[in-house]
């Protein structure tokens, strides 16, 4: 009942309309809240077109902090990490270092920005035309491709993404046409050394060692120093990993800190696999007919999802893991053994540790040499301690004095679920 008091008819109508609207809103909210979730919002995340969707980018403070360590230093740094771990996007999002050095990102893969392939295209042209690059080739690339949004600086950071492609191309051509070694490959390596004497050169890729070509006269290789590349850091509610989760779920599904902690334990902050797992998790919520409104997930929810959907059979069938299943299968195959022996060994170690302990994804460090011996290989593999160090820097493994662990548990599950060609 509405108390009229001294109100006139128009005021009464306004009050009645307002009351009716509120009651309809409450009723509609109850109905909407009772409906089950039917749409996978996580599937909207643009995994395959990161360069075209800057809204979804997370500011990688961790990568900027790595650069800051070398801000006034020169030389060549090597940053390797598991595929699709955010290396390219992180570096192409940066214009300057904290100290003001200009960053010039170049790729030997898919172009991320305008003028993003000038360096590699220039090398390819020199090879195709059998002409020696100009003595100022590297310098001109840096000058012409420096971001227009920043002032010219005395010092430059040249980033070469997908560096394995560059050195693999140089090696294969030099082997098939020895003259290319002296007209293109060695002059280019020498120019890169000259650049690194006064600036910083950063090589990005998945595996170390690709720069070891033409070793009897390679002037660049001694300058290369490998650093650990950070995955999405997780230490605060507003940290990189939490921001990534928020961008994937887009405020449609709420999660508490316990859930984010559990998710990070599973994916270690690997962005591509984190999105894969969240897509699978939302599919699971849809199967459960969870309500569309008011969802707040905790560590208990993740533990239940993990038990029901991250087992060997579920992972081997999960549609969101197709890319990394095929990646793992290829990496552990015969062709990889012949041409990418480091990567072959890394994936086999991840697989065998995951199979040895699918709960903790860890083995005793003293057992690592025996595990290396069990890798199916007809020839030499990398030395055990060298493999442990470099695979840890590249986010395949982690270790303490007592244990060796799989860094990204989801990757371990996937590597253990496929059938390699040499198995």
PDB file of C-alpha atoms in Angstrom, residues 179-414:
ATOM      1  CA  UNK A 179      80.177 -17.956 -50.124  1.00  0.00           C
ATOM      2  CA  UNK A 180      77.164 -16.626 -48.154  1.00  0.00           C
ATOM      3  CA  UNK A 181      79.156 -17.167 -44.994  1.00  0.00           C
ATOM      4  CA  UNK A 182      81.607 -14.462 -46.009  1.00  0.00           C
ATOM      5  CA  UNK A 183      79.247 -12.106 -47.840  1.00  0.00           C
ATOM      6  CA  UNK A 184      76.327 -12.088 -45.377  1.00  0.00           C
ATOM      7  CA  UNK A 185      76.605 -14.245 -42.237  1.00  0.00           C
ATOM      8  CA  UNK A 186      79.936 -13.174 -40.770  1.00  0.00           C
ATOM      9  CA  UNK A 187      79.628  -9.477 -41.716  1.00  0.00           C
ATOM     10  CA  UNK A 188      76.204  -9.432 -40.012  1.00  0.00           C
ATOM     11  CA  UNK A 189      77.509 -11.119 -36.861  1.00  0.00           C
ATOM     12  CA  UNK A 190      80.375  -8.620 -36.746  1.00  0.00           C
ATOM     13  CA  UNK A 191      77.953  -5.692 -37.064  1.00  0.00           C
ATOM     14  CA  UNK A 192      75.903  -7.084 -34.185  1.00  0.00           C
ATOM     15  CA  UNK A 193      79.068  -7.220 -32.072  1.00  0.00           C
ATOM     16  CA  UNK A 194      79.896  -3.622 -32.945  1.00  0.00           C
ATOM     17  CA  UNK A 195      76.368  -2.539 -31.994  1.00  0.00           C
ATOM     18  CA  UNK A 196      76.573  -4.401 -28.659  1.00  0.00           C
ATOM     19  CA  UNK A 197      79.789  -2.612 -27.672  1.00  0.00           C
ATOM     20  CA  UNK A 198      77.877   0.641 -27.138  1.00  0.00           C
ATOM     21  CA  UNK A 199      74.293  -0.613 -26.819  1.00  0.00           C
ATOM     22  CA  UNK A 200      72.273  -3.596 -25.652  1.00  0.00           C
ATOM     23  CA  UNK A 201      71.170  -6.436 -27.914  1.00  0.00           C
ATOM     24  CA  UNK A 202      68.432  -8.748 -26.575  1.00  0.00           C
ATOM     25  CA  UNK A 203      67.733 -12.093 -28.275  1.00  0.00           C
ATOM     26  CA  UNK A 204      64.304 -13.635 -27.625  1.00  0.00           C
ATOM     27  CA  UNK A 205      63.429 -17.264 -28.277  1.00  0.00           C
ATOM     28  CA  UNK A 206      62.393 -20.600 -26.853  1.00  0.00           C
ATOM     29  CA  UNK A 207      65.723 -22.367 -26.569  1.00  0.00           C
ATOM     30  CA  UNK A 208      69.338 -21.358 -25.928  1.00  0.00           C
ATOM     31  CA  UNK A 209      72.227 -22.200 -28.211  1.00  0.00           C
ATOM     32  CA  UNK A 210      70.784 -21.149 -31.578  1.00  0.00           C
ATOM     33  CA  UNK A 211      73.476 -18.469 -31.878  1.00  0.00           C
ATOM     34  CA  UNK A 212      76.238 -21.095 -31.855  1.00  0.00           C
ATOM     35  CA  UNK A 213      76.850 -21.077 -35.617  1.00  0.00           C
ATOM     36  CA  UNK A 214      80.114 -20.817 -37.598  1.00  0.00           C
ATOM     37  CA  UNK A 215      81.909 -21.280 -34.307  1.00  0.00           C
ATOM     38  CA  UNK A 216      85.408 -21.162 -35.737  1.00  0.00           C
ATOM     39  CA  UNK A 217      84.882 -17.450 -36.485  1.00  0.00           C
ATOM     40  CA  UNK A 218      81.717 -16.438 -34.600  1.00  0.00           C
ATOM     41  CA  UNK A 219      82.573 -13.157 -32.864  1.00  0.00           C
ATOM     42  CA  UNK A 220      79.096 -12.739 -31.327  1.00  0.00           C
ATOM     43  CA  UNK A 221      78.706 -15.960 -29.336  1.00  0.00           C
ATOM     44  CA  UNK A 222      81.188 -15.077 -26.540  1.00  0.00           C
ATOM     45  CA  UNK A 223      79.172 -11.947 -25.710  1.00  0.00           C
ATOM     46  CA  UNK A 224      75.825 -13.746 -25.239  1.00  0.00           C
ATOM     47  CA  UNK A 225      74.657 -14.167 -21.629  1.00  0.00           C
ATOM     48  CA  UNK A 226      71.405 -15.947 -20.777  1.00  0.00           C
ATOM     49  CA  UNK A 227      69.016 -14.555 -18.154  1.00  0.00           C
ATOM     50  CA  UNK A 228      65.870 -16.087 -16.629  1.00  0.00           C
ATOM     51  CA  UNK A 229      62.780 -14.698 -18.350  1.00  0.00           C
ATOM     52  CA  UNK A 230      59.876 -13.979 -15.971  1.00  0.00           C
ATOM     53  CA  UNK A 231      56.440 -15.440 -16.443  1.00  0.00           C
ATOM     54  CA  UNK A 232      53.527 -13.373 -15.067  1.00  0.00           C
ATOM     55  CA  UNK A 233      54.509 -12.564 -11.494  1.00  0.00           C
ATOM     56  CA  UNK A 234      52.101 -13.313  -8.675  1.00  0.00           C
ATOM     57  CA  UNK A 235      52.712 -11.612  -5.364  1.00  0.00           C
ATOM     58  CA  UNK A 236      49.912  -9.075  -4.889  1.00  0.00           C
ATOM     59  CA  UNK A 237      46.206  -8.953  -5.655  1.00  0.00           C
ATOM     60  CA  UNK A 238      46.988  -6.255  -8.200  1.00  0.00           C
ATOM     61  CA  UNK A 239      50.043  -8.035  -9.631  1.00  0.00           C
ATOM     62  CA  UNK A 240      50.551  -9.154 -13.223  1.00  0.00           C
ATOM     63  CA  UNK A 241      48.933 -12.557 -12.809  1.00  0.00           C
ATOM     64  CA  UNK A 242      45.848 -11.226 -11.036  1.00  0.00           C
ATOM     65  CA  UNK A 243      45.452  -8.614 -13.766  1.00  0.00           C
ATOM     66  CA  UNK A 244      45.612 -11.348 -16.398  1.00  0.00           C
ATOM     67  CA  UNK A 245      42.921 -13.385 -14.637  1.00  0.00           C
ATOM     68  CA  UNK A 246      40.695 -10.296 -14.361  1.00  0.00           C
ATOM     69  CA  UNK A 247      41.082  -9.575 -18.080  1.00  0.00           C
ATOM     70  CA  UNK A 248      40.199 -13.153 -18.991  1.00  0.00           C
ATOM     71  CA  UNK A 249      37.095 -13.336 -16.779  1.00  0.00           C
ATOM     72  CA  UNK A 250      36.114  -9.687 -17.429  1.00  0.00           C
ATOM     73  CA  UNK A 251      34.237  -9.185 -14.144  1.00  0.00           C
ATOM     74  CA  UNK A 252      31.707 -11.846 -15.176  1.00  0.00           C
ATOM     75  CA  UNK A 253      33.085 -14.378 -12.686  1.00  0.00           C
ATOM     76  CA  UNK A 254      34.639 -13.363  -9.374  1.00  0.00           C
ATOM     77  CA  UNK A 255      37.583 -15.195  -7.818  1.00  0.00           C
ATOM     78  CA  UNK A 256      39.198 -14.861  -4.413  1.00  0.00           C
ATOM     79  CA  UNK A 257      42.902 -14.875  -3.563  1.00  0.00           C
ATOM     80  CA  UNK A 258      42.853 -18.589  -2.752  1.00  0.00           C
ATOM     81  CA  UNK A 259      41.625 -19.395  -6.247  1.00  0.00           C
ATOM     82  CA  UNK A 260      44.280 -17.189  -7.870  1.00  0.00           C
ATOM     83  CA  UNK A 261      46.980 -18.792  -5.716  1.00  0.00           C
ATOM     84  CA  UNK A 262      45.857 -22.278  -6.751  1.00  0.00           C
ATOM     85  CA  UNK A 263      45.664 -21.302 -10.425  1.00  0.00           C
ATOM     86  CA  UNK A 264      49.178 -19.851 -10.287  1.00  0.00           C
ATOM     87  CA  UNK A 265      50.491 -23.050  -8.721  1.00  0.00           C
ATOM     88  CA  UNK A 266      49.041 -24.901 -11.718  1.00  0.00           C
ATOM     89  CA  UNK A 267      50.247 -22.630 -14.552  1.00  0.00           C
ATOM     90  CA  UNK A 268      53.144 -20.725 -12.899  1.00  0.00           C
ATOM     91  CA  UNK A 269      51.949 -17.556 -14.645  1.00  0.00           C
ATOM     92  CA  UNK A 270      52.302 -18.882 -18.199  1.00  0.00           C
ATOM     93  CA  UNK A 271      49.730 -16.651 -19.963  1.00  0.00           C
ATOM     94  CA  UNK A 272      48.635 -18.921 -22.825  1.00  0.00           C
ATOM     95  CA  UNK A 273      48.171 -21.973 -20.607  1.00  0.00           C
ATOM     96  CA  UNK A 274      46.483 -19.867 -17.926  1.00  0.00           C
ATOM     97  CA  UNK A 275      43.853 -18.829 -20.466  1.00  0.00           C
ATOM     98  CA  UNK A 276      43.527 -22.448 -21.635  1.00  0.00           C
ATOM     99  CA  UNK A 277      42.890 -23.618 -18.069  1.00  0.00           C
ATOM    100  CA  UNK A 278      40.390 -20.829 -17.399  1.00  0.00           C
ATOM    101  CA  UNK A 279      38.507 -21.690 -20.604  1.00  0.00           C
ATOM    102  CA  UNK A 280      38.319 -25.323 -19.482  1.00  0.00           C
ATOM    103  CA  UNK A 281      37.214 -24.208 -16.023  1.00  0.00           C
ATOM    104  CA  UNK A 282      34.338 -22.079 -17.372  1.00  0.00           C
ATOM    105  CA  UNK A 283      33.247 -25.042 -19.529  1.00  0.00           C
ATOM    106  CA  UNK A 284      33.174 -27.044 -16.300  1.00  0.00           C
ATOM    107  CA  UNK A 285      31.032 -24.383 -14.601  1.00  0.00           C
ATOM    108  CA  UNK A 286      28.609 -24.580 -17.533  1.00  0.00           C
ATOM    109  CA  UNK A 287      28.443 -28.371 -17.173  1.00  0.00           C
ATOM    110  CA  UNK A 288      27.693 -27.917 -13.494  1.00  0.00           C
ATOM    111  CA  UNK A 289      24.906 -25.443 -14.320  1.00  0.00           C
ATOM    112  CA  UNK A 290      26.343 -22.912 -11.933  1.00  0.00           C
ATOM    113  CA  UNK A 291      24.243 -19.719 -11.605  1.00  0.00           C
ATOM    114  CA  UNK A 292      25.096 -16.931 -14.032  1.00  0.00           C
ATOM    115  CA  UNK A 293      25.189 -14.282 -11.318  1.00  0.00           C
ATOM    116  CA  UNK A 294      26.999 -14.113  -8.041  1.00  0.00           C
ATOM    117  CA  UNK A 295      29.741 -16.655  -8.834  1.00  0.00           C
ATOM    118  CA  UNK A 296      32.782 -16.304  -6.599  1.00  0.00           C
ATOM    119  CA  UNK A 297      35.329 -19.087  -6.962  1.00  0.00           C
ATOM    120  CA  UNK A 298      37.770 -20.137  -4.235  1.00  0.00           C
ATOM    121  CA  UNK A 299      40.573 -22.648  -3.847  1.00  0.00           C
ATOM    122  CA  UNK A 300      38.026 -25.373  -3.092  1.00  0.00           C
ATOM    123  CA  UNK A 301      36.399 -24.809  -6.457  1.00  0.00           C
ATOM    124  CA  UNK A 302      39.758 -25.038  -8.179  1.00  0.00           C
ATOM    125  CA  UNK A 303      40.645 -28.231  -6.298  1.00  0.00           C
ATOM    126  CA  UNK A 304      37.370 -29.807  -7.451  1.00  0.00           C
ATOM    127  CA  UNK A 305      37.961 -28.673 -11.048  1.00  0.00           C
ATOM    128  CA  UNK A 306      41.515 -30.001 -10.885  1.00  0.00           C
ATOM    129  CA  UNK A 307      40.329 -33.402  -9.671  1.00  0.00           C
ATOM    130  CA  UNK A 308      37.582 -33.677 -12.291  1.00  0.00           C
ATOM    131  CA  UNK A 309      39.132 -31.994 -15.330  1.00  0.00           C
ATOM    132  CA  UNK A 310      42.933 -32.017 -15.103  1.00  0.00           C
ATOM    133  CA  UNK A 311      43.494 -35.749 -14.981  1.00  0.00           C
ATOM    134  CA  UNK A 312      45.425 -37.502 -17.794  1.00  0.00           C
ATOM    135  CA  UNK A 313      42.343 -38.522 -19.786  1.00  0.00           C
ATOM    136  CA  UNK A 314      40.606 -35.158 -19.450  1.00  0.00           C
ATOM    137  CA  UNK A 315      43.724 -33.243 -20.468  1.00  0.00           C
ATOM    138  CA  UNK A 316      44.297 -35.522 -23.461  1.00  0.00           C
ATOM    139  CA  UNK A 317      40.738 -34.819 -24.644  1.00  0.00           C
ATOM    140  CA  UNK A 318      40.381 -31.164 -23.652  1.00  0.00           C
ATOM    141  CA  UNK A 319      39.717 -28.987 -26.711  1.00  0.00           C
ATOM    142  CA  UNK A 320      41.468 -25.945 -25.254  1.00  0.00           C
ATOM    143  CA  UNK A 321      44.849 -27.710 -25.074  1.00  0.00           C
ATOM    144  CA  UNK A 322      45.193 -28.650 -28.752  1.00  0.00           C
ATOM    145  CA  UNK A 323      48.066 -26.268 -29.442  1.00  0.00           C
ATOM    146  CA  UNK A 324      50.331 -27.414 -26.626  1.00  0.00           C
ATOM    147  CA  UNK A 325      49.500 -31.085 -27.114  1.00  0.00           C
ATOM    148  CA  UNK A 326      50.751 -30.799 -30.680  1.00  0.00           C
ATOM    149  CA  UNK A 327      53.707 -28.674 -29.549  1.00  0.00           C
ATOM    150  CA  UNK A 328      54.758 -31.284 -26.989  1.00  0.00           C
ATOM    151  CA  UNK A 329      54.263 -34.152 -29.445  1.00  0.00           C
ATOM    152  CA  UNK A 330      56.434 -32.442 -32.073  1.00  0.00           C
ATOM    153  CA  UNK A 331      59.101 -31.426 -29.559  1.00  0.00           C
ATOM    154  CA  UNK A 332      59.550 -35.038 -28.433  1.00  0.00           C
ATOM    155  CA  UNK A 333      59.579 -36.462 -31.952  1.00  0.00           C
ATOM    156  CA  UNK A 334      62.341 -37.680 -34.232  1.00  0.00           C
ATOM    157  CA  UNK A 335      62.594 -34.474 -36.252  1.00  0.00           C
ATOM    158  CA  UNK A 336      63.066 -32.427 -33.087  1.00  0.00           C
ATOM    159  CA  UNK A 337      65.777 -34.815 -31.928  1.00  0.00           C
ATOM    160  CA  UNK A 338      67.688 -34.220 -35.158  1.00  0.00           C
ATOM    161  CA  UNK A 339      67.310 -30.449 -35.318  1.00  0.00           C
ATOM    162  CA  UNK A 340      66.348 -29.157 -31.816  1.00  0.00           C
ATOM    163  CA  UNK A 341      68.074 -31.473 -29.400  1.00  0.00           C
ATOM    164  CA  UNK A 342      67.917 -29.063 -26.463  1.00  0.00           C
ATOM    165  CA  UNK A 343      64.155 -28.636 -26.870  1.00  0.00           C
ATOM    166  CA  UNK A 344      63.748 -32.384 -27.324  1.00  0.00           C
ATOM    167  CA  UNK A 345      65.542 -33.003 -24.021  1.00  0.00           C
ATOM    168  CA  UNK A 346      63.603 -30.286 -22.162  1.00  0.00           C
ATOM    169  CA  UNK A 347      60.203 -31.714 -23.103  1.00  0.00           C
ATOM    170  CA  UNK A 348      61.252 -35.275 -22.332  1.00  0.00           C
ATOM    171  CA  UNK A 349      62.412 -34.196 -18.863  1.00  0.00           C
ATOM    172  CA  UNK A 350      59.119 -32.402 -18.257  1.00  0.00           C
ATOM    173  CA  UNK A 351      57.221 -35.504 -19.394  1.00  0.00           C
ATOM    174  CA  UNK A 352      59.197 -37.948 -17.268  1.00  0.00           C
ATOM    175  CA  UNK A 353      59.056 -35.856 -14.096  1.00  0.00           C
ATOM    176  CA  UNK A 354      55.285 -35.444 -14.525  1.00  0.00           C
ATOM    177  CA  UNK A 355      54.872 -39.198 -14.988  1.00  0.00           C
ATOM    178  CA  UNK A 356      57.109 -39.980 -12.020  1.00  0.00           C
ATOM    179  CA  UNK A 357      55.049 -37.824  -9.616  1.00  0.00           C
ATOM    180  CA  UNK A 358      51.764 -36.449 -10.953  1.00  0.00           C
ATOM    181  CA  UNK A 359      50.929 -34.957  -7.569  1.00  0.00           C
ATOM    182  CA  UNK A 360      53.967 -32.833  -6.839  1.00  0.00           C
ATOM    183  CA  UNK A 361      55.568 -32.787 -10.318  1.00  0.00           C
ATOM    184  CA  UNK A 362      58.982 -33.171  -8.675  1.00  0.00           C
ATOM    185  CA  UNK A 363      61.792 -35.676  -8.266  1.00  0.00           C
ATOM    186  CA  UNK A 364      64.851 -35.839  -6.090  1.00  0.00           C
ATOM    187  CA  UNK A 365      67.678 -33.922  -7.688  1.00  0.00           C
ATOM    188  CA  UNK A 366      69.952 -36.930  -7.261  1.00  0.00           C
ATOM    189  CA  UNK A 367      67.599 -38.874  -9.560  1.00  0.00           C
ATOM    190  CA  UNK A 368      67.973 -36.449 -12.474  1.00  0.00           C
ATOM    191  CA  UNK A 369      71.012 -38.174 -14.093  1.00  0.00           C
ATOM    192  CA  UNK A 370      69.119 -41.495 -14.160  1.00  0.00           C
ATOM    193  CA  UNK A 371      66.119 -39.751 -15.697  1.00  0.00           C
ATOM    194  CA  UNK A 372      68.341 -38.252 -18.389  1.00  0.00           C
ATOM    195  CA  UNK A 373      69.603 -41.753 -19.202  1.00  0.00           C
ATOM    196  CA  UNK A 374      66.026 -42.924 -19.816  1.00  0.00           C
ATOM    197  CA  UNK A 375      65.362 -40.365 -22.536  1.00  0.00           C
ATOM    198  CA  UNK A 376      65.096 -42.279 -25.839  1.00  0.00           C
ATOM    199  CA  UNK A 377      68.036 -40.956 -27.818  1.00  0.00           C
ATOM    200  CA  UNK A 378      70.486 -42.747 -30.081  1.00  0.00           C
ATOM    201  CA  UNK A 379      73.195 -40.148 -29.570  1.00  0.00           C
ATOM    202  CA  UNK A 380      74.495 -37.454 -27.248  1.00  0.00           C
ATOM    203  CA  UNK A 381      72.170 -35.236 -25.211  1.00  0.00           C
ATOM    204  CA  UNK A 382      73.097 -32.008 -23.415  1.00  0.00           C
ATOM    205  CA  UNK A 383      75.087 -32.362 -20.205  1.00  0.00           C
ATOM    206  CA  UNK A 384      72.819 -32.805 -17.158  1.00  0.00           C
ATOM    207  CA  UNK A 385      73.724 -29.727 -15.085  1.00  0.00           C
ATOM    208  CA  UNK A 386      73.876 -27.477 -18.132  1.00  0.00           C
ATOM    209  CA  UNK A 387      70.452 -28.739 -19.148  1.00  0.00           C
ATOM    210  CA  UNK A 388      69.073 -28.126 -15.665  1.00  0.00           C
ATOM    211  CA  UNK A 389      70.382 -24.563 -15.577  1.00  0.00           C
ATOM    212  CA  UNK A 390      69.219 -23.507 -19.018  1.00  0.00           C
ATOM    213  CA  UNK A 391      65.849 -25.284 -18.813  1.00  0.00           C
ATOM    214  CA  UNK A 392      65.191 -23.505 -15.519  1.00  0.00           C
ATOM    215  CA  UNK A 393      66.055 -20.135 -17.051  1.00  0.00           C
ATOM    216  CA  UNK A 394      63.643 -20.934 -19.889  1.00  0.00           C
ATOM    217  CA  UNK A 395      60.757 -21.889 -17.515  1.00  0.00           C
ATOM    218  CA  UNK A 396      60.647 -25.607 -18.276  1.00  0.00           C
ATOM    219  CA  UNK A 397      62.029 -26.665 -14.895  1.00  0.00           C
ATOM    220  CA  UNK A 398      62.849 -25.272 -11.471  1.00  0.00           C
ATOM    221  CA  UNK A 399      65.174 -26.697  -8.863  1.00  0.00           C
ATOM    222  CA  UNK A 400      66.538 -26.520  -5.329  1.00  0.00           C
ATOM    223  CA  UNK A 401      69.428 -28.370  -3.737  1.00  0.00           C
ATOM    224  CA  UNK A 402      67.040 -31.237  -3.009  1.00  0.00           C
ATOM    225  CA  UNK A 403      64.513 -31.339  -5.876  1.00  0.00           C
ATOM    226  CA  UNK A 404      63.890 -30.752  -9.554  1.00  0.00           C
ATOM    227  CA  UNK A 405      60.338 -29.713 -10.474  1.00  0.00           C
ATOM    228  CA  UNK A 406      58.262 -29.051 -13.558  1.00  0.00           C
ATOM    229  CA  UNK A 407      57.855 -25.280 -13.668  1.00  0.00           C
ATOM    230  CA  UNK A 408      54.440 -25.232 -15.411  1.00  0.00           C
ATOM    231  CA  UNK A 409      52.361 -28.156 -14.174  1.00  0.00           C
ATOM    232  CA  UNK A 410      49.843 -27.868 -17.008  1.00  0.00           C
ATOM    233  CA  UNK A 411      52.696 -28.294 -19.478  1.00  0.00           C
ATOM    234  CA  UNK A 412      53.784 -31.395 -17.550  1.00  0.00           C
ATOM    235  CA  UNK A 413      50.281 -32.846 -17.757  1.00  0.00           C
ATOM    236  CA  UNK A 414      50.166 -32.238 -21.507  1.00  0.00           C
TER     237      UNK A 414
END
